[in-house]
XYZ file of C-alpha atoms in Angstrom:
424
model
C -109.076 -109.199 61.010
C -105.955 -108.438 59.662
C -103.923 -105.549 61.348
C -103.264 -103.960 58.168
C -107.017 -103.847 57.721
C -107.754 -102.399 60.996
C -104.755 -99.559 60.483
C -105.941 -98.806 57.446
C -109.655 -98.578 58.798
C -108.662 -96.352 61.610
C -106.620 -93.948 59.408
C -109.623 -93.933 56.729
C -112.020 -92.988 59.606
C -114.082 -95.982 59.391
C -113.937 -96.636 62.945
C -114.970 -92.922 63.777
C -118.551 -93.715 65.063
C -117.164 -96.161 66.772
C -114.887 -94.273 69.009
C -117.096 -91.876 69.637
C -119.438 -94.107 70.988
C -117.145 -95.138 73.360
C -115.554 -92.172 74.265
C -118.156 -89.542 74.284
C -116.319 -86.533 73.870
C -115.634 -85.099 70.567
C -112.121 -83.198 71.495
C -110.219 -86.689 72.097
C -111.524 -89.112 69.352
C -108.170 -87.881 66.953
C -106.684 -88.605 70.072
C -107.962 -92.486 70.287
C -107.474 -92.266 66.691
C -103.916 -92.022 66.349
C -103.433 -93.926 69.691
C -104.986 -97.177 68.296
C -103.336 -96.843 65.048
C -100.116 -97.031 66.995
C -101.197 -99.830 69.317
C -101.441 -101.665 66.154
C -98.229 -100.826 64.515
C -96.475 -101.298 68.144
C -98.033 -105.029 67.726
C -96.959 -105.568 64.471
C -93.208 -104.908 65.451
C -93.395 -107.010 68.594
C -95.392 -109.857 66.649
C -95.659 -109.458 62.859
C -98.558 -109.205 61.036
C -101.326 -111.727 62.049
C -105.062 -111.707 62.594
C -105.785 -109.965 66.098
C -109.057 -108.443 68.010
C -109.130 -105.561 69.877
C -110.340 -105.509 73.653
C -111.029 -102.451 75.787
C -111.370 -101.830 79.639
C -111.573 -98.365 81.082
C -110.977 -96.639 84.384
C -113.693 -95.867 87.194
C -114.417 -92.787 89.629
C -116.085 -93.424 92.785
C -118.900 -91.060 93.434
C -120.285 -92.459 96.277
C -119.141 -95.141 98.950
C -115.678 -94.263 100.040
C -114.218 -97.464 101.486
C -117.068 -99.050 101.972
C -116.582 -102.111 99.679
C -114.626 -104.229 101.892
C -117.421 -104.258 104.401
C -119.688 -105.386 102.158
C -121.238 -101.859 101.982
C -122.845 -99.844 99.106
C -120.897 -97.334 96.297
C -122.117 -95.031 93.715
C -119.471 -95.815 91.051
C -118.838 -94.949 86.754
C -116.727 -96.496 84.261
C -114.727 -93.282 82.800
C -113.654 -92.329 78.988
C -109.770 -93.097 80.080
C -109.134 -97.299 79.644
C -106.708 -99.666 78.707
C -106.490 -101.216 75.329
C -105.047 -104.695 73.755
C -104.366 -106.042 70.534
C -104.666 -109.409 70.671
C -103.975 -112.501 69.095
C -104.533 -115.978 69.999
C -101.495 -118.453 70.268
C -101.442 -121.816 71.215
C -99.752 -121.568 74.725
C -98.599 -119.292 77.101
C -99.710 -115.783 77.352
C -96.667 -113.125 75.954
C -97.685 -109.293 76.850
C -95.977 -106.104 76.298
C -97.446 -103.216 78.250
C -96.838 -99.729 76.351
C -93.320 -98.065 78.504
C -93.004 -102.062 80.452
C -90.462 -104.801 79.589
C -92.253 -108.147 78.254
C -93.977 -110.452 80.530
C -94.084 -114.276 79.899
C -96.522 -116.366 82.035
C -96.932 -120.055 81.578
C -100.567 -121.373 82.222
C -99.205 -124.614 83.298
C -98.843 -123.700 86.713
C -101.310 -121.623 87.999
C -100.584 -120.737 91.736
C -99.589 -117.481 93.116
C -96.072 -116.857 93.219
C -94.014 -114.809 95.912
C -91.943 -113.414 93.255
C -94.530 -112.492 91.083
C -96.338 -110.226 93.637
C -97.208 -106.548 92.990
C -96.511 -107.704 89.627
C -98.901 -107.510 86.123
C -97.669 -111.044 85.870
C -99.261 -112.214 89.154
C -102.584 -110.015 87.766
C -102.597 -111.875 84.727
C -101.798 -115.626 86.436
C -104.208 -114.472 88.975
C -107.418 -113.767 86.790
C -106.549 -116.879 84.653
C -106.359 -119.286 87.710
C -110.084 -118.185 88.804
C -111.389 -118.078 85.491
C -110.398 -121.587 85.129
C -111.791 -122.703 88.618
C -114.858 -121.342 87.441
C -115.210 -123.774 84.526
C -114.054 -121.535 81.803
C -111.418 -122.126 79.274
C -108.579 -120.122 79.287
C -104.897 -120.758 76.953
C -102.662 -119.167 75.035
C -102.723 -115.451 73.427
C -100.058 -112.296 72.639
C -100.691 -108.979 73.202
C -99.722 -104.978 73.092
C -100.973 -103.254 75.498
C -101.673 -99.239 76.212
C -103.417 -97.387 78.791
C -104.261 -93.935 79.033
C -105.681 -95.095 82.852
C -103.357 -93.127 85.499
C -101.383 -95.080 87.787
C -101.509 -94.098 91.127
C -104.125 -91.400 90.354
C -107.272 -92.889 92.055
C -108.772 -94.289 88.425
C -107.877 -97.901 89.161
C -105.126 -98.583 86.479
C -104.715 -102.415 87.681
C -108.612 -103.067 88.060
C -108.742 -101.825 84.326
C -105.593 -104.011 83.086
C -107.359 -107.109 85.170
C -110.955 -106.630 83.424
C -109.008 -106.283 80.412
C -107.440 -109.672 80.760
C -110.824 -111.057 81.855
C -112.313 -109.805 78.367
C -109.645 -111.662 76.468
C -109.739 -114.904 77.577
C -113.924 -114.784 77.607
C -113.644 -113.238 73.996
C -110.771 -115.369 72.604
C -112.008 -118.916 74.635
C -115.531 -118.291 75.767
C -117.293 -116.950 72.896
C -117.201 -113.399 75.219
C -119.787 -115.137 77.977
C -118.148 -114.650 81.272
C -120.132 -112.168 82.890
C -118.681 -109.282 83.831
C -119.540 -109.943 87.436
C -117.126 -112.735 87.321
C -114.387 -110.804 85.434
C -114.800 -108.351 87.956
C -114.955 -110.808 91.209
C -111.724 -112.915 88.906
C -109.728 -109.740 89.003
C -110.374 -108.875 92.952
C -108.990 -112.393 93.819
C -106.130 -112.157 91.416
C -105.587 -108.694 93.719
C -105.432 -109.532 96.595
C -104.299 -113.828 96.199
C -101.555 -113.107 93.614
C -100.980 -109.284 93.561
C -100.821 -109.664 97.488
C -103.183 -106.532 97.758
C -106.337 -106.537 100.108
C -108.699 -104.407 97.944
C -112.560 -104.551 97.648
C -114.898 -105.397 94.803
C -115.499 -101.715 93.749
C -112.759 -100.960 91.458
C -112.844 -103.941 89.265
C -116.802 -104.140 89.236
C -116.605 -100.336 88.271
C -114.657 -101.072 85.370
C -115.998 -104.554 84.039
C -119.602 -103.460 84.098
C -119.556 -100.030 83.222
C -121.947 -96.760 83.095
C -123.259 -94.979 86.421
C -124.227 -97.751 88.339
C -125.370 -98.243 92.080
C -123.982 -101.750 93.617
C -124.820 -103.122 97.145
C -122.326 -105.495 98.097
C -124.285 -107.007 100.849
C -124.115 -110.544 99.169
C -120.607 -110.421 97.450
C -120.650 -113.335 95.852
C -123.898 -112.136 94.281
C -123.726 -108.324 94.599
C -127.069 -105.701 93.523
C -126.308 -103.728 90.580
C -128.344 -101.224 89.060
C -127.900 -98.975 86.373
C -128.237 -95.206 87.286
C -130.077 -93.143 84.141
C -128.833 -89.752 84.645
C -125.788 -87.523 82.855
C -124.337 -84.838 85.253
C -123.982 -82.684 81.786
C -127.940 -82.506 81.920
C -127.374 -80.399 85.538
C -124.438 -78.346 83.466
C -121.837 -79.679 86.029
C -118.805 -81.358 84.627
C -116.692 -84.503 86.715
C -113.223 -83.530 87.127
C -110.854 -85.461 88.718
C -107.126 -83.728 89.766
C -104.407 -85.536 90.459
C -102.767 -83.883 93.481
C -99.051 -85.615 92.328
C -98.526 -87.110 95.962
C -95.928 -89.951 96.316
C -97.498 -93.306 96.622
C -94.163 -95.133 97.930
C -94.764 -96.590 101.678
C -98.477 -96.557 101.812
C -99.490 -100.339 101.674
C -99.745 -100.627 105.498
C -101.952 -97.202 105.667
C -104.410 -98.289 102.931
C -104.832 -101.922 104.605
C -105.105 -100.404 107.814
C -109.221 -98.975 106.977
C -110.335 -102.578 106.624
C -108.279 -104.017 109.257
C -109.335 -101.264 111.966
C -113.102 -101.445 110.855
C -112.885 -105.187 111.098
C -111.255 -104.805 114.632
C -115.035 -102.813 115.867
C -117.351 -105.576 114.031
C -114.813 -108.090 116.401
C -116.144 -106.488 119.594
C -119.928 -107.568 118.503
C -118.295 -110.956 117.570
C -118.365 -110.391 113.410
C -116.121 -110.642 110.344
C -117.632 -106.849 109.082
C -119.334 -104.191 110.064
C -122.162 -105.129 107.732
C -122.535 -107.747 110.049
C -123.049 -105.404 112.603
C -126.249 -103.518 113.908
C -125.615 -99.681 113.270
C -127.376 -98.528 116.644
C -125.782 -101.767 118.821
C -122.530 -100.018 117.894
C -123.405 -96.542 118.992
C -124.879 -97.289 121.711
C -121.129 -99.672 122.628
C -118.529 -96.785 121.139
C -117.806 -96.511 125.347
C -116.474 -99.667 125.431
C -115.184 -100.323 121.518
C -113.196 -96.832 122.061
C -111.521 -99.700 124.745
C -110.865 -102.696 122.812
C -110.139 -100.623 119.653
C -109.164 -97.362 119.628
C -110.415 -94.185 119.021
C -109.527 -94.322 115.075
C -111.167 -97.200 114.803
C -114.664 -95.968 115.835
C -114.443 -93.146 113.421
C -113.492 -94.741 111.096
C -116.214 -97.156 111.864
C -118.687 -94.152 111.739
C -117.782 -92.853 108.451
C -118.649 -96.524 107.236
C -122.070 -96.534 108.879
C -123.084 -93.122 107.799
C -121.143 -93.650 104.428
C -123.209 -96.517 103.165
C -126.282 -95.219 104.013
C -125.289 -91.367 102.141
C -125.237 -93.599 98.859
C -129.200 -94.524 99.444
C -129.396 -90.562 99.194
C -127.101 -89.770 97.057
C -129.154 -92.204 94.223
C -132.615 -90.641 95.449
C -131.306 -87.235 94.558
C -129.663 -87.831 91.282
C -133.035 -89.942 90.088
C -135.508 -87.177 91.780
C -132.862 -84.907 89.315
C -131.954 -83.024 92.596
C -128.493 -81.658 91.548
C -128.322 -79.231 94.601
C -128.694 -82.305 97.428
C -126.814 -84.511 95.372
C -123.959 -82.469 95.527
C -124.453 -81.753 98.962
C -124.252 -85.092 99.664
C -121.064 -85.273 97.908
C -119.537 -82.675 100.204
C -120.908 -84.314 103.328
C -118.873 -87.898 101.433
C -115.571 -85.641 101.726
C -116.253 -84.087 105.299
C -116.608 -87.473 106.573
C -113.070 -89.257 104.828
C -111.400 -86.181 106.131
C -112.905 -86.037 109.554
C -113.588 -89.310 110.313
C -112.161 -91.910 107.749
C -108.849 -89.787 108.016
C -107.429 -90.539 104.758
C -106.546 -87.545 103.534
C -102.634 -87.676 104.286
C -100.570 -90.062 105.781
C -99.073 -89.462 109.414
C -96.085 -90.694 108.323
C -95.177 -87.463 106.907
C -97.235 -84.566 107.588
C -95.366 -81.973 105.876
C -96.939 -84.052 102.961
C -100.361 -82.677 102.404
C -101.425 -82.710 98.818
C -104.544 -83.694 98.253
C -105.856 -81.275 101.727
C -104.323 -78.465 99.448
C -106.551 -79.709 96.469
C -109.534 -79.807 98.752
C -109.000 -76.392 100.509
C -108.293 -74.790 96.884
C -111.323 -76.202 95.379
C -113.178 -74.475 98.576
C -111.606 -71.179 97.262
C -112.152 -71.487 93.959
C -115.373 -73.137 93.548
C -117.348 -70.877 96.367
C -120.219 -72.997 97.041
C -120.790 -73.541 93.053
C -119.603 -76.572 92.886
C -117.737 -79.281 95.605
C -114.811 -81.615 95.628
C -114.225 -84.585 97.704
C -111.386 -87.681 98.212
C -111.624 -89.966 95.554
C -110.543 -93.377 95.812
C -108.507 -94.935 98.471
C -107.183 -91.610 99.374
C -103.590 -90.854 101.279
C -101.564 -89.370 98.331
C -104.009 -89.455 94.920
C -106.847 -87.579 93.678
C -109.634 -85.297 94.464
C -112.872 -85.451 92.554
C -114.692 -82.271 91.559
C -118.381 -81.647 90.466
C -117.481 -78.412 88.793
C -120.080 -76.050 86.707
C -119.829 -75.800 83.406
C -119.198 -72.087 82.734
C -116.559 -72.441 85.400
C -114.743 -75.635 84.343
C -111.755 -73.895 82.475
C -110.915 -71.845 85.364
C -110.837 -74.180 87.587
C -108.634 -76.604 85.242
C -106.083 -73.606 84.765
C -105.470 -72.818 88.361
C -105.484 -76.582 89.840
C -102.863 -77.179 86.941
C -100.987 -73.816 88.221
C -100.867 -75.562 91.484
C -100.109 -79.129 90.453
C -98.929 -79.124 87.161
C -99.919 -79.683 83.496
C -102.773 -82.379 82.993
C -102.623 -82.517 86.614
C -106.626 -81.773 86.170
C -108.982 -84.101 83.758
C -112.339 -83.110 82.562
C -113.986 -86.803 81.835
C -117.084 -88.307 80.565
C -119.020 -91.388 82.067
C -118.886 -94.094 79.393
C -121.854 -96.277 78.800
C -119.390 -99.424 78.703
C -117.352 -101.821 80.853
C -114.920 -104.298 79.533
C -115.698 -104.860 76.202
C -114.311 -106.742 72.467
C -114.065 -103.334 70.247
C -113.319 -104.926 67.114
């Protein structure tokens, strides 16, 4: 379709069911409105007027399963109503992409390896997902694209897992008739992380986003990981999901984040093992004597948080599908106690004066009283906390975590029903 005729539809409100059936909440769907209308007119002045589709991918929280991913563990996880969106259109080679606030980024599908220059870069994410995608069999080639994201970066809402599903749905929508699973998307953008981005993430993030809804995934196979849909809407319990973003600085943090896989791997080493899923949970009680030895203190905790972590998931899907609100959200708090405690990745030693997201935590304690609970969310060290907040309660709580950390420091979201998808 023409991008006259989709401006014009979006303006005219033809789209309106549309949006709202992707982004749930009433209050933002002028919002998406306008903000696709201008994604379109922002394409037009990059690329003219041409025939284009429209491709969506949104953010994820993490309810459940705090670094357990990358030990082939189990998370609790939801696709969110914040995402990135493209407008596309197909070109014969070469993929040209402007991100909304980025320069351009050219990237030649002629060569396909990773590229020491291009890592940390969108460019390597992009040349990344492409390279697997065409290992796999599929087609891949040419397209140009505006991009926009309403996704945080840095905030714990996994910005580049969104922008990699979001490549993933092009090239299966413009080249493979939309068929590549969304397993694969997801598993295309984790290699094009950690291969080409040069970052060693888990599965979670990306699966979050490129499947989409509450959903329950055991990563035990990885290759082939369980994933079930969870059936339940926290409004139905009168609790809203907030997330804050606690406005730490994410600058010099690589080496902390890799440092929970690394230490966990260095206990399922002592039992001879890649990961500790690998590893019997009582054999490594009953050993913490001598794996305190070989490696470290941190390292066993943050071994235990794993053990108990994976298993709290288990419960934490009993509750919500027994429509226990009250255990599920003690579970949540027991999630938090445990990163803090035991997982320690609440603040980075390298500067303790730096304590943001404890602050969120211990003013959530205040202000929520029991009512509701907050925990780490995502890979912790400078990002966000996560809140399960009741309803009549929700707009204080907004006002004085914004009072602490600033306007729209605080976001009120919705679980949408979809992962990466072709919008229009």
């Amino acid at each position: 379709m023409k991008t006259t005729e989709l401006k014009a539809g979006f303006q005219s409100g033809k789209y309106a069911e549309l949006l709202k059936d992707i982004y749930i909440d009433e209050s933002v769907l002028e919002y998406q409105k306008e903000r696709y209308v201008k994604a379109i007119e922002s394409f037009e002045e990059l690329f003219g007027v041409k025939d284009v589709e429209i491709y969506s991918a949104p953010g994820r929280s993490e309810i459940g399963g705090n670094h357990t991913d990358h030990q082939c563990g189990r998370v609790l996880a939801a696709s969110i109503n914040l995402d990135a969106i493209a407008i596309v259109a197909k070109k014969e080679s070469g993929i040209v992409l402007k991100s909304e606030g980025y320069p351009m980024i050219n990237v030649s599908l002629a060569d396909l390896l990773p590229k020491k220059e291009e890592e940390g870069t969108s460019a390597g994410l992009i040349r990344g997902v492409a390279a697997r995608l065409k290992e796999e069999g599929y087609e891949i080639g040419g397209f140009e694209a505006y991009v926009t994201s309403d996704v945080l970066n840095g905030a714990g809402m996994s910005s580049s897992a969104a922008f990699e599903v979001l490549i993933g749905n092009i090239l299966s929508g413009l080249y493979n008739e939309g068929n590549i699973s969304p397993v694969l998307i997801a598993q295309a953008g984790q290699y094009a992380e950690n291969v080409f981005f040069g970052k060693p993430c888990g599965l979670m993030d990306q699966m979050a986003s490129s499947v989409g809804n509450l959903i329950f995934i055991d990563f035990a196979d990885v290759k082939n990981p369980v994933i079930k849909k969870v059936n339940v809407n926290f409004e139905d319990f009168n609790h809203s999901l907030c997330i804050v973003d606690t406005k730490g600085s994410h600058a010099d943090l690589t080496d902390e984040y890799a440092a929970i896989p690394e230490e966990m791997k260095r206990v399922a080493a002592y039992f001879g093992k890649e990961i500790l899923k690998q590893v019997d949970k009582n054999e490594f009680y009953t050993n913490i004597p001598e794996i305190r030895k070989v490696a470290g203190d941190r390292a066993v905790l943050r071994a235990m948080h794993w053990f108990e972590e994976t298993d709290r998931v288990i419960d934490q899907v009993n509750a919500l599908e027994e429509e226990n609100f009250e255990e599920f959200k003690k579970l949540i708090k027991s999630s938090g106690d445990s990163s803090f405690k035991y997982l320690q990745n609440v603040y980075s030693v390298k500067n303790l004066s730096r304590q943001e997201m404890a602050v969120g935590l211990a003013l959530s304690d205040v202000i929520l009283k029991g009512k509701g609970v907050s925990r780490v969310h995502g890979g912790g060290f400078a990002g966000t906390i996560q809140a399960f907040v009741p309803n009549d309660i929700v707009d204080i709580y907004k006002k004085n975590m914004e009072d602490i950390f600033g306007e729209d420091a605080c976001h009120v979201l919705k679980i949408r029903k979809y992962g990466g998808m072709k919008v229009l």
